[in-house]
Coordinates of N, CA and C in Angstrom, one line a residue:
M1 N 8.0 7.2 6.7 CA 9.1 6.4 6.2 C 10.3 7.4 5.9
N2 N 11.5 7.0 6.3 CA 12.6 7.8 6.1 C 13.7 6.9 5.4
E3 N 14.3 7.5 4.4 CA 15.3 6.7 3.7 C 16.5 6.3 4.5
F4 N 16.7 7.0 5.7 CA 17.9 6.8 6.5 C 17.6 6.1 7.8
T5 N 16.4 5.5 8.0 CA 16.1 4.8 9.2 C 16.5 3.4 9.1
K6 N 16.3 2.6 10.1 CA 16.6 1.1 10.1 C 15.6 0.4 9.1
H7 N 14.4 0.9 8.9 CA 13.5 0.3 7.9 C 14.0 0.6 6.5
S8 N 14.4 -0.4 5.8 CA 14.9 -0.2 4.5 C 13.8 -0.2 3.5
L9 N 13.9 0.6 2.4 CA 12.9 0.6 1.4 C 12.9 -0.7 0.6
E10 N 11.7 -1.1 0.3 CA 11.6 -2.5 -0.3 C 11.5 -2.5 -1.8
N11 N 11.1 -1.4 -2.4 CA 11.0 -1.4 -3.8 C 11.1 0.0 -4.4
E12 N 11.1 0.1 -5.7 CA 11.3 1.4 -6.4 C 10.1 2.3 -6.1
K13 N 8.9 1.8 -6.0 CA 7.7 2.6 -5.7 C 7.8 3.3 -4.4
E14 N 8.3 2.6 -3.3 CA 8.4 3.3 -2.0 C 9.5 4.4 -2.1
L15 N 10.6 4.1 -2.7 CA 11.6 5.2 -2.8 C 11.1 6.4 -3.6
F16 N 10.5 6.1 -4.7 CA 9.9 7.3 -5.5 C 8.9 8.1 -4.7
N17 N 8.0 7.4 -4.0 CA 7.0 8.1 -3.2 C 7.6 8.9 -2.1
L18 N 8.6 8.4 -1.5 CA 9.3 9.1 -0.4 C 9.9 10.4 -0.9
R19 N 10.6 10.2 -2.0 CA 11.3 11.4 -2.5 C 10.3 12.4 -3.2
H20 N 9.3 11.9 -3.8 CA 8.3 12.8 -4.4 C 7.6 13.6 -3.3
S21 N 7.2 12.9 -2.3 CA 6.5 13.6 -1.2 C 7.4 14.7 -0.5
S22 N 8.6 14.4 -0.3 CA 9.5 15.3 0.2 C 9.7 16.5 -0.7
L23 N 9.9 16.3 -1.9 CA 10.0 17.4 -2.9 C 8.8 18.2 -3.0
R24 N 7.6 17.6 -3.0 CA 6.3 18.3 -3.1 C 6.1 19.2 -1.9
T25 N 6.4 18.7 -0.7 CA 6.3 19.5 0.5 C 7.2 20.7 0.4
T26 N 8.4 20.6 0.0 CA 9.4 21.7 -0.1 C 8.9 22.7 -1.1
I27 N 8.4 22.3 -2.3 CA 7.9 23.2 -3.3 C 6.7 23.9 -2.8
E28 N 5.7 23.2 -2.2 CA 4.5 23.9 -1.7 C 4.9 24.9 -0.6
R29 N 5.8 24.6 0.3 CA 6.2 25.5 1.3 C 6.9 26.8 0.7
S30 N 7.8 26.5 -0.3 CA 8.4 27.7 -1.0 C 7.4 28.5 -1.7
S31 N 6.5 28.0 -2.4 CA 5.5 28.7 -3.1 C 4.7 29.6 -2.1
G32 N 4.3 29.0 -0.9 CA 3.6 29.7 0.1 C 4.3 30.8 0.6
I33 N 5.6 30.7 0.8 CA 6.5 31.8 1.4 C 6.5 32.9 0.4
L34 N 6.7 32.6 -0.9 CA 6.8 33.7 -1.9 C 5.4 34.4 -2.1
K35 N 4.3 33.6 -2.0 CA 3.0 34.2 -2.2 C 2.7 35.1 -1.0
S36 N 3.2 34.7 0.2 CA 2.9 35.5 1.4 C 3.7 36.8 1.4
R37 N 4.9 36.7 0.9 CA 5.8 37.9 0.8 C 5.5 38.8 -0.3
F38 N 5.1 38.3 -1.5 CA 4.9 39.0 -2.7 C 3.4 38.7 -3.2
R39 N 2.5 39.5 -2.7 CA 1.1 39.3 -3.0 C 0.8 39.3 -4.5
S40 N 1.6 40.0 -5.3 CA 1.3 40.1 -6.7 C 1.5 38.7 -7.4
I41 N 2.2 37.8 -6.9 CA 2.3 36.5 -7.6 C 1.3 35.5 -7.1
D42 N 0.4 36.0 -6.2 CA -0.7 35.1 -5.8 C -2.0 35.5 -6.5
E43 N -1.9 36.5 -7.4 CA -3.1 36.9 -8.2 C -3.1 36.3 -9.6
K44 N -4.1 36.4 -10.3 CA -4.2 36.0 -11.6 C -3.3 36.8 -12.5
Y45 N -2.5 36.1 -13.3 CA -1.5 36.9 -14.1 C -2.1 37.4 -15.4
F46 N -1.7 38.6 -15.8 CA -2.1 39.2 -17.0 C -0.8 39.4 -17.9
W47 N 0.3 38.9 -17.4 CA 1.6 39.1 -18.1 C 1.8 37.9 -19.0
S48 N 2.8 38.0 -19.9 CA 3.1 36.9 -20.7 C 3.8 35.8 -19.9
Y49 N 3.9 34.6 -20.4 CA 4.6 33.5 -19.6 C 6.0 33.9 -19.2
E50 N 6.7 34.5 -20.2 CA 8.1 34.8 -20.0 C 8.2 35.9 -18.8
T51 N 7.3 36.8 -18.8 CA 7.3 37.9 -17.8 C 7.0 37.2 -16.4
Q52 N 6.1 36.3 -16.4 CA 5.7 35.6 -15.2 C 6.9 34.9 -14.6
V53 N 7.7 34.2 -15.5 CA 8.9 33.5 -15.0 C 9.9 34.5 -14.4
N54 N 10.1 35.6 -15.1 CA 11.0 36.6 -14.6 C 10.6 37.2 -13.3
V55 N 9.3 37.5 -13.1 CA 8.8 38.0 -11.9 C 9.0 37.1 -10.7
V56 N 8.7 35.8 -10.9 CA 8.9 34.8 -9.9 C 10.4 34.7 -9.6
L57 N 11.3 34.7 -10.6 CA 12.7 34.6 -10.3 C 13.2 35.8 -9.5
A58 N 12.7 37.0 -9.9 CA 13.1 38.2 -9.2 C 12.6 38.2 -7.8
C59 N 11.4 37.6 -7.5 CA 10.9 37.5 -6.2 C 11.8 36.6 -5.3
C60 N 12.2 35.5 -6.0 CA 13.1 34.5 -5.3 C 14.4 35.2 -4.9
I61 N 15.0 36.0 -5.8 CA 16.2 36.7 -5.6 C 16.1 37.7 -4.4
I62 N 15.0 38.5 -4.5 CA 14.7 39.4 -3.4 C 14.5 38.7 -2.1
H63 N 13.8 37.7 -2.1 CA 13.5 36.9 -0.8 C 14.8 36.4 -0.3
N64 N 15.7 35.8 -1.1 CA 17.0 35.3 -0.6 C 17.8 36.4 -0.1
H65 N 17.8 37.6 -0.7 CA 18.6 38.7 -0.2 C 18.0 39.1 1.2
I66 N 16.7 39.2 1.3 CA 16.1 39.5 2.7 C 16.6 38.5 3.7
M67 N 16.6 37.2 3.3 CA 17.0 36.1 4.3 C 18.4 36.3 4.6
G68 N 19.3 36.7 3.7 CA 20.7 36.9 4.0 C 20.9 38.1 4.9
V69 N 20.1 39.1 4.8 CA 20.2 40.3 5.6 C 19.6 40.0 7.0
D70 N 18.4 39.4 7.0 CA 17.7 39.1 8.3 C 17.1 37.7 8.3
P71 N 17.9 36.7 8.7 CA 17.4 35.3 8.7 C 16.3 35.1 9.7
N72 N 16.1 36.0 10.6 CA 15.0 35.9 11.6 C 13.8 36.8 11.2
D73 N 13.6 36.9 9.9 CA 12.5 37.7 9.4 C 11.2 37.3 9.9
F74 N 10.3 38.3 10.3 CA 9.0 38.0 10.9 C 8.2 37.1 10.0
L75 N 8.3 37.3 8.7 CA 7.4 36.5 7.8 C 7.8 35.0 7.9
M76 N 9.0 34.7 8.1 CA 9.4 33.3 8.1 C 8.9 32.6 9.4
E77 N 8.9 33.3 10.5 CA 8.4 32.8 11.8 C 6.9 32.6 11.7
K78 N 6.2 33.5 11.0 CA 4.8 33.4 10.8 C 4.4 32.2 9.9
I79 N 5.1 32.1 8.9 CA 4.8 31.0 7.9 C 5.2 29.6 8.5
F80 N 6.3 29.5 9.2 CA 6.6 28.2 9.7 C 5.8 27.7 10.9
S81 N 5.0 28.7 11.4 CA 4.0 28.3 12.4 C 2.8 27.6 11.8
K82 N 2.6 27.9 10.5 CA 1.5 27.3 9.8 C 2.0 26.0 9.2
S83 N 1.1 24.9 9.1 CA 1.6 23.7 8.5 C 0.8 23.3 7.3
E84 N -0.3 24.0 7.0 CA -1.2 23.6 5.9 C -0.6 24.1 4.6
P85 N -0.3 23.2 3.7 CA 0.2 23.6 2.4 C -0.9 24.2 1.5
I86 N -0.5 25.1 0.6 CA -1.4 25.7 -0.4 C -1.6 24.7 -1.5
R87 N -2.9 24.4 -1.8 CA -3.2 23.5 -2.9 C -4.1 24.1 -3.9
R88 N -3.9 23.9 -5.2 CA -4.7 24.4 -6.2 C -5.1 23.3 -7.2
T89 N -6.2 23.3 -7.8 CA -6.6 22.2 -8.7 C -6.8 22.8 -10.1
I90 N -6.6 21.9 -11.1 CA -6.7 22.2 -12.5 C -7.8 21.3 -13.1
N91 N -8.7 21.9 -13.7 CA -9.8 21.1 -14.3 C -9.4 20.7 -15.8
L92 N -9.5 19.4 -16.0 CA -9.2 18.8 -17.3 C -10.4 17.9 -17.7
S93 N -10.6 17.8 -19.0 CA -11.6 16.8 -19.4 C -11.2 15.4 -19.1
Q94 N -12.1 14.5 -19.0 CA -11.7 13.1 -18.6 C -10.8 12.5 -19.6
R95 N -11.0 12.8 -20.9 CA -10.1 12.2 -21.9 C -8.7 12.8 -21.8
E96 N -8.6 14.1 -21.6 CA -7.3 14.7 -21.4 C -6.6 14.2 -20.2
E97 N -7.4 14.0 -19.2 CA -6.9 13.5 -17.9 C -6.3 12.1 -18.1
R98 N -7.0 11.2 -18.7 CA -6.6 9.8 -19.0 C -5.3 9.8 -19.8
E99 N -5.2 10.6 -20.8 CA -4.0 10.6 -21.7 C -2.8 11.2 -20.9
E100 N -3.1 12.2 -20.1 CA -2.0 12.8 -19.3 C -1.6 11.8 -18.2
N101 N -2.5 11.1 -17.6 CA -2.2 10.1 -16.6 C -1.3 9.0 -17.2
R102 N -1.6 8.5 -18.4 CA -0.8 7.4 -19.0 C 0.6 7.9 -19.2
E103 N 0.7 9.1 -19.7 CA 2.1 9.7 -20.0 C 2.9 9.8 -18.7
W104 N 2.2 10.3 -17.6 CA 2.9 10.5 -16.3 C 3.2 9.2 -15.7
I105 N 2.4 8.2 -15.8 CA 2.6 6.9 -15.2 C 3.9 6.3 -15.8
T106 N 4.0 6.4 -17.1 CA 5.2 5.9 -17.8 C 6.4 6.7 -17.4
K107 N 6.4 8.0 -17.3 CA 7.5 8.8 -16.8 C 7.9 8.4 -15.4
R108 N 6.8 8.3 -14.5 CA 7.1 8.0 -13.1 C 7.8 6.7 -13.0
E109 N 7.3 5.7 -13.7 CA 7.9 4.3 -13.6 C 9.4 4.4 -14.1
M110 N 9.6 5.1 -15.1 CA 11.0 5.2 -15.6 C 11.9 5.9 -14.6
I111 N 11.4 7.0 -14.0 CA 12.2 7.7 -13.0 C 12.4 6.8 -11.7
A112 N 11.3 6.2 -11.3 CA 11.4 5.3 -10.1 C 12.4 4.2 -10.3
S113 N 12.4 3.6 -11.5 CA 13.3 2.5 -11.8 C 14.8 3.0 -11.8
T114 N 15.0 4.2 -12.4 CA 16.4 4.7 -12.3 C 16.8 5.1 -10.9
M115 N 15.9 5.7 -10.1 CA 16.2 5.9 -8.7 C 16.5 4.7 -7.9
W116 N 15.7 3.6 -8.2 CA 15.9 2.4 -7.4 C 17.3 1.8 -7.8
N117 N 17.6 1.8 -9.1 CA 18.9 1.2 -9.5 C 20.1 2.0 -8.9
D118 N 20.0 3.3 -8.9 CA 21.0 4.2 -8.2 C 21.1 3.9 -6.7
Y119 N 19.9 3.8 -6.1 CA 19.8 3.6 -4.7 C 20.5 2.2 -4.3
N120 N 20.2 1.2 -5.1 CA 20.8 -0.1 -4.8 C 22.3 -0.1 -5.1
T121 N 22.8 0.6 -6.1 CA 24.2 0.7 -6.4 C 24.9 1.4 -5.3
Q122 N 24.4 2.4 -4.7 CA 25.0 3.1 -3.6 C 25.1 2.3 -2.3
R123 N 24.1 1.4 -2.1 CA 24.0 0.6 -0.9 C 25.0 -0.5 -1.0
N124 N 25.3 -1.0 -2.2 CA 26.2 -2.2 -2.3 C 27.7 -1.8 -2.5

């Protein structure tokens, strides 16, 4: 499904799912690229959270600089030939999972409703 095809989206859930899927794919691809280029961020961290954030930001800056200098970098060709995203799981207790699910369902419905209203406003 594409937001710009002849098939129009029929409800807020379809629009949310389309945009969520697109964003998730982009984030997974970006994470995979950084982990391929900088092996240290693919390991278990022993740094503080703030240091982890700074390391990832520094890696993004260095990667973007490399892409500016050499857009045909061998790593990018190698990565884009692979299509399998990197996935990791987090184990939660069932109770924590149910509570978290309820919170996220509420947030998702609110975001989807806002997206849908904006989408319909732009179409009209």
